[in-house]
Tab-separated table of C-alpha atoms in Angstrom:
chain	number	residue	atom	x	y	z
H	1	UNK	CA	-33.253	17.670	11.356
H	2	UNK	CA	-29.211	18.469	11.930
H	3	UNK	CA	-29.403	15.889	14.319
H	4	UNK	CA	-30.802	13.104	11.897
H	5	UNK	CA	-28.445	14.611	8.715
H	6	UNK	CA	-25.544	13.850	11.267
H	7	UNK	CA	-26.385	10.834	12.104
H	8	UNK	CA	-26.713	9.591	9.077
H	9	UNK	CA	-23.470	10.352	7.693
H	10	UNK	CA	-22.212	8.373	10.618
H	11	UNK	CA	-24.095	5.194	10.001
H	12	UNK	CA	-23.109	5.715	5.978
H	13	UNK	CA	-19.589	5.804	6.659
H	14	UNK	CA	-19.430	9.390	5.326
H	15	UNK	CA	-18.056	10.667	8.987
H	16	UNK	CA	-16.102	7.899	11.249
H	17	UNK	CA	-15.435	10.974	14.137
H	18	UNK	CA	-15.395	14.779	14.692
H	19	UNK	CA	-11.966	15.993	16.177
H	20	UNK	CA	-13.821	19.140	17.943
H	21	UNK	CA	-16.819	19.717	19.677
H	22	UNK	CA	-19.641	21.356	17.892
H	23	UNK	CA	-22.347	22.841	19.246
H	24	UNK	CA	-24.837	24.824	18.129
H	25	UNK	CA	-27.530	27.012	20.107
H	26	UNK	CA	-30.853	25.627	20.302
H	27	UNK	CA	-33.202	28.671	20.198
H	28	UNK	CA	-37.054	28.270	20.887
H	29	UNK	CA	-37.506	28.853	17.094
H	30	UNK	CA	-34.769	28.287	14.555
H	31	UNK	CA	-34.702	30.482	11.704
H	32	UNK	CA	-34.543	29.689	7.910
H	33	UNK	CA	-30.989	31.057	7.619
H	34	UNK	CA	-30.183	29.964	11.000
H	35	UNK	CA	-30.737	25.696	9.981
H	36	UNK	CA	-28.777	26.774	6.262
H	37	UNK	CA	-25.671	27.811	8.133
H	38	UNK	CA	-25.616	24.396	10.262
H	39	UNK	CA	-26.306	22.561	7.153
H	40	UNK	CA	-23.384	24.352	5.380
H	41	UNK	CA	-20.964	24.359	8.035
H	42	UNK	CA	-21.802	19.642	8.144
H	43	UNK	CA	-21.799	19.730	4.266
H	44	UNK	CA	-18.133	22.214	4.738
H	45	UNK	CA	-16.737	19.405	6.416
H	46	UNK	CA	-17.684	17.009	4.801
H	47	UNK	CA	-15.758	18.499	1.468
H	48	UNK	CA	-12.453	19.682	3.413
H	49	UNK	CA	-11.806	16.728	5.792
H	50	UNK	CA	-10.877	13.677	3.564
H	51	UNK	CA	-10.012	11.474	6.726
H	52	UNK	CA	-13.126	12.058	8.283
H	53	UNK	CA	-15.115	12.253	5.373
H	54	UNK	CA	-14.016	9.298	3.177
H	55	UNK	CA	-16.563	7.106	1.904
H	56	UNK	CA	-16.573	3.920	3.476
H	57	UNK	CA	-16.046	1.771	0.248
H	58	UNK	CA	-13.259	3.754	-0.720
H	59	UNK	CA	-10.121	1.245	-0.133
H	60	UNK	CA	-7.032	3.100	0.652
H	61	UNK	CA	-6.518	4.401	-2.964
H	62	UNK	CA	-8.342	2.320	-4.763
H	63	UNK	CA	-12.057	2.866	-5.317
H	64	UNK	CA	-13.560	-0.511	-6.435
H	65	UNK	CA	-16.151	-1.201	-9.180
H	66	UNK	CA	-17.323	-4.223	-10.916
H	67	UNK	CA	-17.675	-5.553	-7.001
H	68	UNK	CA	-20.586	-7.873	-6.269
H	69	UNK	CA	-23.648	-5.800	-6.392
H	70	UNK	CA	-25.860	-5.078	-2.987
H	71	UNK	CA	-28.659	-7.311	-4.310
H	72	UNK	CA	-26.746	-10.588	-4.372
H	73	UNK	CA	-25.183	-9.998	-1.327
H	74	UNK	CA	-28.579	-9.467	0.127
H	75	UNK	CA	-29.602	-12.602	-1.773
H	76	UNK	CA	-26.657	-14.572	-0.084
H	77	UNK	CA	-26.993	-13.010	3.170
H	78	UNK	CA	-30.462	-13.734	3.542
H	79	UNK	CA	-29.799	-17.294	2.709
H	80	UNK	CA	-27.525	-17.317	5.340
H	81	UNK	CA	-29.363	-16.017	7.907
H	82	UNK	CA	-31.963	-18.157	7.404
H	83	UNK	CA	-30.546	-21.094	8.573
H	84	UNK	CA	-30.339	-21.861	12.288
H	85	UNK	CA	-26.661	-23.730	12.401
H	86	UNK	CA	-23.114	-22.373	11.198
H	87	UNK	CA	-22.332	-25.318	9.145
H	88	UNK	CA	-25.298	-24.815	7.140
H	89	UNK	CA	-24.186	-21.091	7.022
H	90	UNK	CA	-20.753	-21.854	5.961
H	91	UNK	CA	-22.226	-24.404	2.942
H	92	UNK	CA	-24.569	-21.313	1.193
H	93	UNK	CA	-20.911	-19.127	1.658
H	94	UNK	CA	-19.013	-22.070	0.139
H	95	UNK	CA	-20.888	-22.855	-3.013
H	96	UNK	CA	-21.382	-18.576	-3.382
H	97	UNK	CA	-17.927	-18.224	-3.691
H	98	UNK	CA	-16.382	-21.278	-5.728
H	99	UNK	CA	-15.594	-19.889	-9.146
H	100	UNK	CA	-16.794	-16.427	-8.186
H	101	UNK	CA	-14.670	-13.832	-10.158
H	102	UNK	CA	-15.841	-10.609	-8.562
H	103	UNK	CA	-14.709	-8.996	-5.329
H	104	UNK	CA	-17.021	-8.264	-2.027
H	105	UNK	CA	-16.417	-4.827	-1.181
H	106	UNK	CA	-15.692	-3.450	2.593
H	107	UNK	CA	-19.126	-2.842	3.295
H	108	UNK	CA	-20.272	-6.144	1.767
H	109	UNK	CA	-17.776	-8.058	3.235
H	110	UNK	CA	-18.767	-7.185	6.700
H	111	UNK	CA	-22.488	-7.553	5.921
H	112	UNK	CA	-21.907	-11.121	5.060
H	113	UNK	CA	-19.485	-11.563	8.339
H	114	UNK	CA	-21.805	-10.485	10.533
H	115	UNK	CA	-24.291	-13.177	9.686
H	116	UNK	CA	-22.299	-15.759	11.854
H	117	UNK	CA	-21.817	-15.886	15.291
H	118	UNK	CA	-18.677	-17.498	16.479
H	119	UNK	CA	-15.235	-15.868	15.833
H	120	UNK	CA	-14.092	-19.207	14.240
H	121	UNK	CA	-17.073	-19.354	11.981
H	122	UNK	CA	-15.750	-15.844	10.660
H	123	UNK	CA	-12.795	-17.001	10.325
H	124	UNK	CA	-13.650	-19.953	8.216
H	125	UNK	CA	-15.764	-17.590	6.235
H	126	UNK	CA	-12.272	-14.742	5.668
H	127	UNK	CA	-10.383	-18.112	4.551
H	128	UNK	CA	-13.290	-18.769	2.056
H	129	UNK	CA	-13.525	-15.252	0.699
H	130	UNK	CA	-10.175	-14.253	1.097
H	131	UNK	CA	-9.338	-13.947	-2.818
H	132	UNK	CA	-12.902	-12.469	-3.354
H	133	UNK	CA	-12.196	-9.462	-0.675
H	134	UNK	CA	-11.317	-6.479	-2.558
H	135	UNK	CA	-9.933	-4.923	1.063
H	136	UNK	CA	-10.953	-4.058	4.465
H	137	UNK	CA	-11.020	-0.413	5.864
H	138	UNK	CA	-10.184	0.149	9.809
H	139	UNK	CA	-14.228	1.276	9.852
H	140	UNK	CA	-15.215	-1.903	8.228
H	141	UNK	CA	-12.767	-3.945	11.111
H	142	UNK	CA	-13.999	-2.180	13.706
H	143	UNK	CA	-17.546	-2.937	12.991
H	144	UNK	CA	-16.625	-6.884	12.696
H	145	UNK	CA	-14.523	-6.820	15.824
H	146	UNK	CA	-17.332	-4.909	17.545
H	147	UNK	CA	-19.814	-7.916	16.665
H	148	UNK	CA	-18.088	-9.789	20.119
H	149	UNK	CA	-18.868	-8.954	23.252
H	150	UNK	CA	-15.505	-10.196	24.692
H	151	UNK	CA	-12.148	-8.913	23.993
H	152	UNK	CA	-10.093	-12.417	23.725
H	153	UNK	CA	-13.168	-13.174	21.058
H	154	UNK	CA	-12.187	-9.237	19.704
H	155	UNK	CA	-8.342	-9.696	19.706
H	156	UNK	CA	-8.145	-12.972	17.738
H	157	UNK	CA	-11.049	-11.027	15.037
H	158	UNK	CA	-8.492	-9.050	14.670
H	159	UNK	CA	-5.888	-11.569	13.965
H	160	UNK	CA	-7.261	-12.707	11.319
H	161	UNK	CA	-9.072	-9.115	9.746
H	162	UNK	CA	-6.034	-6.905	9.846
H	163	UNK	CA	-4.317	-8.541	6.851
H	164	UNK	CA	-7.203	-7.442	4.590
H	165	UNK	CA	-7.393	-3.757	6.032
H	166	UNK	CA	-5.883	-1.727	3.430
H	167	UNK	CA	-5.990	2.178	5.656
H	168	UNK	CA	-3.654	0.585	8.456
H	169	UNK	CA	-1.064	3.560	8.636
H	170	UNK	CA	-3.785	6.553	8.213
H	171	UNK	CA	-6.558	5.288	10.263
H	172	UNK	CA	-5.592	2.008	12.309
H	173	UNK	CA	-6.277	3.872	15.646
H	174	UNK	CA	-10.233	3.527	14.543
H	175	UNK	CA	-9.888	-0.232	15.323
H	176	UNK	CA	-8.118	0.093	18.422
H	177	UNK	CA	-11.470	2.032	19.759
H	178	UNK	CA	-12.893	-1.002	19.527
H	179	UNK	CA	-10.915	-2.504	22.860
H	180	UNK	CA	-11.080	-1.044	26.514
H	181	UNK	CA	-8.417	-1.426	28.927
H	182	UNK	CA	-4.500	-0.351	28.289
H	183	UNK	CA	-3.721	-3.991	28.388
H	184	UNK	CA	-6.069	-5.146	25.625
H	185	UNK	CA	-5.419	-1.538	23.526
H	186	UNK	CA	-1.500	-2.657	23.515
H	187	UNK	CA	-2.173	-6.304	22.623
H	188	UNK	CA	-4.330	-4.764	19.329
H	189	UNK	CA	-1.258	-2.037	18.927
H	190	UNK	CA	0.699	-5.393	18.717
H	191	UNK	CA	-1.199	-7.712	16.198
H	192	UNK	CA	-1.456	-4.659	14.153
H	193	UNK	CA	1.774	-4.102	13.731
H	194	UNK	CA	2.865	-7.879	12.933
H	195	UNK	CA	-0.172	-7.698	10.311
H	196	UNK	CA	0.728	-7.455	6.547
H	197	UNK	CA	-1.831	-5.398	4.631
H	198	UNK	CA	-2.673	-6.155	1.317
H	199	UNK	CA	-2.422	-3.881	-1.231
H	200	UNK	CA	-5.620	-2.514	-2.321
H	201	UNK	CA	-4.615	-2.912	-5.837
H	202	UNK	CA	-3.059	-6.069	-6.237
H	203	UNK	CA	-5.358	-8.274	-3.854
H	204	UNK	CA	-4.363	-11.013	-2.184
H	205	UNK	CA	-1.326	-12.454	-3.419
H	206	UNK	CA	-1.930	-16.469	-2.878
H	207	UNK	CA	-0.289	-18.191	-5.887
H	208	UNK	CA	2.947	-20.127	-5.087
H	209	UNK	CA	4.428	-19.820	-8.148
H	210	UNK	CA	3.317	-16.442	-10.676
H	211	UNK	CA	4.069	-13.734	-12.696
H	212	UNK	CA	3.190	-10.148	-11.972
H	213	UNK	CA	2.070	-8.688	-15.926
H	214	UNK	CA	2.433	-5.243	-15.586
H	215	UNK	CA	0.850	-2.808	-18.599
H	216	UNK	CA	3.220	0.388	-19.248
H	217	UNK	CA	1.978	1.299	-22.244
H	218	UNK	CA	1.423	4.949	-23.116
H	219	UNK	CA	-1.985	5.539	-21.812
H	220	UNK	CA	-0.597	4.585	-17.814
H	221	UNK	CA	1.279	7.919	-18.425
H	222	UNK	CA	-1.602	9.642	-17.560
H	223	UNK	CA	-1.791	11.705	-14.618
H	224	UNK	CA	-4.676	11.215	-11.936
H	225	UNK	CA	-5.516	12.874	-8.419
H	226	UNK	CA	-5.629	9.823	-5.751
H	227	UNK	CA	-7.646	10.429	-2.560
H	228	UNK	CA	-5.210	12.131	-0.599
H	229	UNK	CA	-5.001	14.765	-2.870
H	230	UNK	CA	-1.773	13.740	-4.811
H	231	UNK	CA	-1.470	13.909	-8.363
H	232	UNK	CA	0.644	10.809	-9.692
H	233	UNK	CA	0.430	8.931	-13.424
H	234	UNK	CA	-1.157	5.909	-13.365
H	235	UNK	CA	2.087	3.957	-13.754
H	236	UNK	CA	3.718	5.415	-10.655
H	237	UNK	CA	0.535	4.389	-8.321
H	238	UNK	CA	0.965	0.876	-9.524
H	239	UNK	CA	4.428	0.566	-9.418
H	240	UNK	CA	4.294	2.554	-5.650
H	241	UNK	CA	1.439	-0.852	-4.934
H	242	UNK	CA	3.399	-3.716	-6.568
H	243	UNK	CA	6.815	-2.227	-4.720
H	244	UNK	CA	4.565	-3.015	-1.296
H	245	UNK	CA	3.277	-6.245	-2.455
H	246	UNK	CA	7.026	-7.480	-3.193
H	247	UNK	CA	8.273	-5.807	0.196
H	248	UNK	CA	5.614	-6.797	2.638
H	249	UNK	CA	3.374	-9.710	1.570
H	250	UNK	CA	5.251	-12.099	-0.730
H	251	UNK	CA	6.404	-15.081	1.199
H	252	UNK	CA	9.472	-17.330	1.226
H	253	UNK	CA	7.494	-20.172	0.134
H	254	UNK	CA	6.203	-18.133	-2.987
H	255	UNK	CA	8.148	-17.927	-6.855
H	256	UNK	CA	7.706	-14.591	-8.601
H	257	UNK	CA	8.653	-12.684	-11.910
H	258	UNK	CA	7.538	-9.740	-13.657
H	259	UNK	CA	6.321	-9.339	-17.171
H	260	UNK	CA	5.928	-5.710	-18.453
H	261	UNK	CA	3.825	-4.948	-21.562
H	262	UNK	CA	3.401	-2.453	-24.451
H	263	UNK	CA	4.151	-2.732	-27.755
H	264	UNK	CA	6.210	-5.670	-27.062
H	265	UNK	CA	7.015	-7.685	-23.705
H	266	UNK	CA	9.712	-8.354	-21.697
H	267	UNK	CA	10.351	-9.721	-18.089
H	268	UNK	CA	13.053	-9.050	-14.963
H	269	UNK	CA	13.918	-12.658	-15.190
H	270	UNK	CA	13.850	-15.969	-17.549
H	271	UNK	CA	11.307	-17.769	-15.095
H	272	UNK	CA	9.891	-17.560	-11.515
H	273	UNK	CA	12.567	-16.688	-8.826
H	274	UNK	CA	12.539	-17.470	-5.108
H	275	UNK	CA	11.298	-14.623	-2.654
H	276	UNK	CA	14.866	-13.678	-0.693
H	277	UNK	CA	16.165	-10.181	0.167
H	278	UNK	CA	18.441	-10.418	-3.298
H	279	UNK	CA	15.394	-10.860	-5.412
H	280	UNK	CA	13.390	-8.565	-4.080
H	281	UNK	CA	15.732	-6.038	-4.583
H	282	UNK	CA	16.765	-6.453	-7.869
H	283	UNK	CA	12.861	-6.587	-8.879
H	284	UNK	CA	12.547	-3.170	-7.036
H	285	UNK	CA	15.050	-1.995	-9.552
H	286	UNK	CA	13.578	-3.133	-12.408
H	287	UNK	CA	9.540	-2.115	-11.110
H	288	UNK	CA	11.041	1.469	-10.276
H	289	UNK	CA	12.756	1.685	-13.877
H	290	UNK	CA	9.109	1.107	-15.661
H	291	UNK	CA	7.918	3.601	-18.539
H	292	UNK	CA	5.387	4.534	-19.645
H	293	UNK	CA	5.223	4.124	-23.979
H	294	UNK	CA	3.748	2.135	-26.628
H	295	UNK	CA	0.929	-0.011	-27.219
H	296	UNK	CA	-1.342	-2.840	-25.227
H	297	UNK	CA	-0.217	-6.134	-26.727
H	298	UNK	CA	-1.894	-8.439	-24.210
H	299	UNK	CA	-0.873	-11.864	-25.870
H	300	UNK	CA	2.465	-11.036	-26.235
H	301	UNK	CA	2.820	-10.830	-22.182
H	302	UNK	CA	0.744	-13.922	-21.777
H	303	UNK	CA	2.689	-15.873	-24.181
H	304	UNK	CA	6.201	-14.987	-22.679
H	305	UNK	CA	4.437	-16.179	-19.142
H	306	UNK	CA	3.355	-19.696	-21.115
H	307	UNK	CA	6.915	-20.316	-21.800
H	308	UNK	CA	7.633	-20.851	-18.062
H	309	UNK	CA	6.331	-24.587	-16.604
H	310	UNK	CA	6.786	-23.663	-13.423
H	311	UNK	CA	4.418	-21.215	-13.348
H	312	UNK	CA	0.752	-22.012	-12.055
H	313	UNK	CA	-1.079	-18.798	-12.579
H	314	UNK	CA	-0.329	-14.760	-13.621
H	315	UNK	CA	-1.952	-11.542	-11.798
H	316	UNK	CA	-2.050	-9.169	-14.679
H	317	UNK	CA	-3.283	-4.991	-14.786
H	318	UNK	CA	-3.906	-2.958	-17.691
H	319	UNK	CA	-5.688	0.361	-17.997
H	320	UNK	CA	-7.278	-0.436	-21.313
H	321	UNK	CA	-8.678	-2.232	-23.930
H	322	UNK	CA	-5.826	-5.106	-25.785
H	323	UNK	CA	-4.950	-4.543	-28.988
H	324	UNK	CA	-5.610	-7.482	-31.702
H	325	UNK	CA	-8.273	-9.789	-30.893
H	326	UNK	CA	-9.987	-10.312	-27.581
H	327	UNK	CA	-11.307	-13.633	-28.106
H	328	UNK	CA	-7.881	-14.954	-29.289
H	329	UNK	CA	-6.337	-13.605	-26.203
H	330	UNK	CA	-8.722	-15.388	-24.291
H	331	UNK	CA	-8.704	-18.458	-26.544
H	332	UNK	CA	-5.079	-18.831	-25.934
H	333	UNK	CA	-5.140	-18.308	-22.178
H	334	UNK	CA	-8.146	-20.632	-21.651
H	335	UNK	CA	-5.754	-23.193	-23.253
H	336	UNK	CA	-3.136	-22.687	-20.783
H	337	UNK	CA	-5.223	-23.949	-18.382
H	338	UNK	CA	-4.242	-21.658	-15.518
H	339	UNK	CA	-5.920	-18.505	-13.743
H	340	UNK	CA	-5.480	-15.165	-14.824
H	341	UNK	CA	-6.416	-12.846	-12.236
H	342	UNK	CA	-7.113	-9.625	-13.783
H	343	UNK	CA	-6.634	-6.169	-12.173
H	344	UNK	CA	-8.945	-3.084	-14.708
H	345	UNK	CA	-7.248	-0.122	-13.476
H	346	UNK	CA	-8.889	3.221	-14.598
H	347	UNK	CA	-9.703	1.089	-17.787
H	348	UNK	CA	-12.541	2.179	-19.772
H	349	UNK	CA	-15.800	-0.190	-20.461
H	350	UNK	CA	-14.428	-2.387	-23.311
H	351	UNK	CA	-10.900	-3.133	-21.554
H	352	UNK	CA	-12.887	-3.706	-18.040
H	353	UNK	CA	-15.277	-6.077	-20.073
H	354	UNK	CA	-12.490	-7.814	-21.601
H	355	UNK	CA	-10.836	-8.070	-18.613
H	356	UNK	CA	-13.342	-9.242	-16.678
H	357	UNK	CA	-14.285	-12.100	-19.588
H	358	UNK	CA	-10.411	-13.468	-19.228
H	359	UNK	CA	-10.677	-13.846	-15.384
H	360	UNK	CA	-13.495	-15.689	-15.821
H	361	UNK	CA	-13.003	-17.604	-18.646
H	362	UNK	CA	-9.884	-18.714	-16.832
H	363	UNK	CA	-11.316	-19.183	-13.622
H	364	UNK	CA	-9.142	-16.194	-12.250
H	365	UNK	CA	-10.343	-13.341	-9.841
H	366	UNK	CA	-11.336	-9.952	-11.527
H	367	UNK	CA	-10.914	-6.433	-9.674
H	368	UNK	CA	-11.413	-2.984	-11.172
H	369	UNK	CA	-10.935	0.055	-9.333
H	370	UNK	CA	-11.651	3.249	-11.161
């Protein structure tokens, strides 16, 4: 019975390893109290060992909801599957996905990965997703590079997959488990280290030209506990995410600026500005200089982002529902005529509904993480 309570925590996620030996004696008849104490000493870990006992959707810091659900991705799946050749696969993917405005979670992700069987057929399916992928974990990775049998088919998986893991620094070594042979363990050690991660907040940052809207109204004062144990406000998490986008995944190609939000709005520049060292220092300043105060005046951010032609789309967070109308905020950005990808962070159920509503009224991407 310990034996089949163990192993299903494995297969769930709930336990990736155990860094000791356990072992446990097997008498001829095991008593009552005897099977209690194994059961307490599994459930003990479970509850004290965050790294070994993080659930497997759990993405970094982030714990998504409002992801696709597990019945649609069974639904697409089993379309998938059903067909014999990869081109037919990649069609069912293609229409799934075009003017989707949820997120496939790390679990979901790989369940829809594993349903083709060439490394450049999963590729072509990451490409196709890759807005839609709320984030990887080094679990999730290891069971897509694990799929292949050989490693050059395992190394360039991993090319391609360690962008999207979002647990790189805390549990990377997971993935390299997944190659034998000091040569091929050093050559994953490599491509991991060139990767950029995406921040499990902020998503995939694939605009050329866009404005970060930042909410710092009062309520993104408050104080949470993330999952390592650290008690932050809401505001410093996000600005601690959007401070790693800027630094580690913008591009040179890419135009940025940053709106922030309360009561009123204002932004670190006139219009977009060109990603170079200058730039993305003088954002940093004015990210790390956010407080938290005032109001959630939604339009008034959106409007100030209208203003500038040059930009083709916004990524905007909030932790709550807008003040003044909803349907005139959305009225007003449908006429824009661009995406706005919407980030609900620790919102409650009318500000995730709203939010949700303008990413897809606007044919934007919506993620909420709780």
């Amino acid at each position: 019975k310990i034996d089949i309570l163990t192993n299903s925590l494995l297969n769930l996620g709930y336990l990736t390893s155990l860094p000791l030996s356990l072992t446990f004696p097997q008498p001829r008849a095991m008593t009552t109290t005897t099977n209690t104490l194994i059961l307490l000493a599994i459930i003990t870990l479970c509850s004290i060992a965050t790294p070994l006992c993080a659930n497997a959707q759990r993405l970094g810091n982030c714990d998504p909801i409002g992801a696709l659900t597990k019945p649609e991705v069974d639904s697409l799946t089993d379309g998938m599957s059903a067909e014999t050749f990869s081109k037919a696969k990649i069609d069912i993917l293609t229409n799934f996905v075009t003017d989707l405005d949820r997120g496939f979670g790390s679990n979901e992700t790989v369940q829809v990965l594993k349903t083709l069987p060439f490394s450049a057929d999963m590729t072509k399916a990451i490409e196709l997703m890759s807005k839609n992928i709320l984030g990887l974990t080094s679990k999730s990775c290891y069971d897509i590079i694990t799929t292949f049998k050989f490693s050059s088919d395992r190394l360039n998986i991993l090319k391609v997959v360690a962008n999207f893991a979002v647990d790189l620094r805390k549990n990377g070594e997971v993935i390299i488990e997944a190659f034998s042979g000091k040569l091929d363990q050093d050559k994953a050690r490599q491509i991991l280290r060139d990767a950029r991660p995406r921040s499990c907040l902020w998503g995939d940052i694939t605009l050329d030209r866009f404005d970060f809207i930042v909410d710092v109204s009062g309520s993104m004062g408050q104080t949470f506990r993330n999952n390592d144990g650290i008690t932050l406000s809401r505001l410093s998490f996000v600005q601690n995410e959007l401070l790693r986008v800027m630094n580690s995944t913008l591009e040179k190609k890419q135009k940025f600026n940053i709106i922030k939000f309360s009561s009123d709005a204002s932004a670190w520049q006139p219009g977009v500005q060109p990603v170079t060292p200058e730039n993305i220092q003088s954002a940093s300043d004015f990210v790390q200089l956010l407080k938290a105060d005032g109001a959630t005046y939604v339009l008034k951010a959106l409007k100030l982002s209208f203003t500038d032609a040059d930009v083709n789309g916004v990524y905007l967070l909030s932790d709550g529902e807008p003040n003044g109308s909803s349907s005139a905020i959305i009225d007003a950005a449908v006429a824009w005529g661009k995406p706005v990808n919407t980030i609900a962070f620790k919102a409650g159920r009318a500000g995730t509904d709203f939010l949700q509503q303008l990413a897809q009224a606007t044919k934007g991407t919506f993620r909420a993480f709780k």
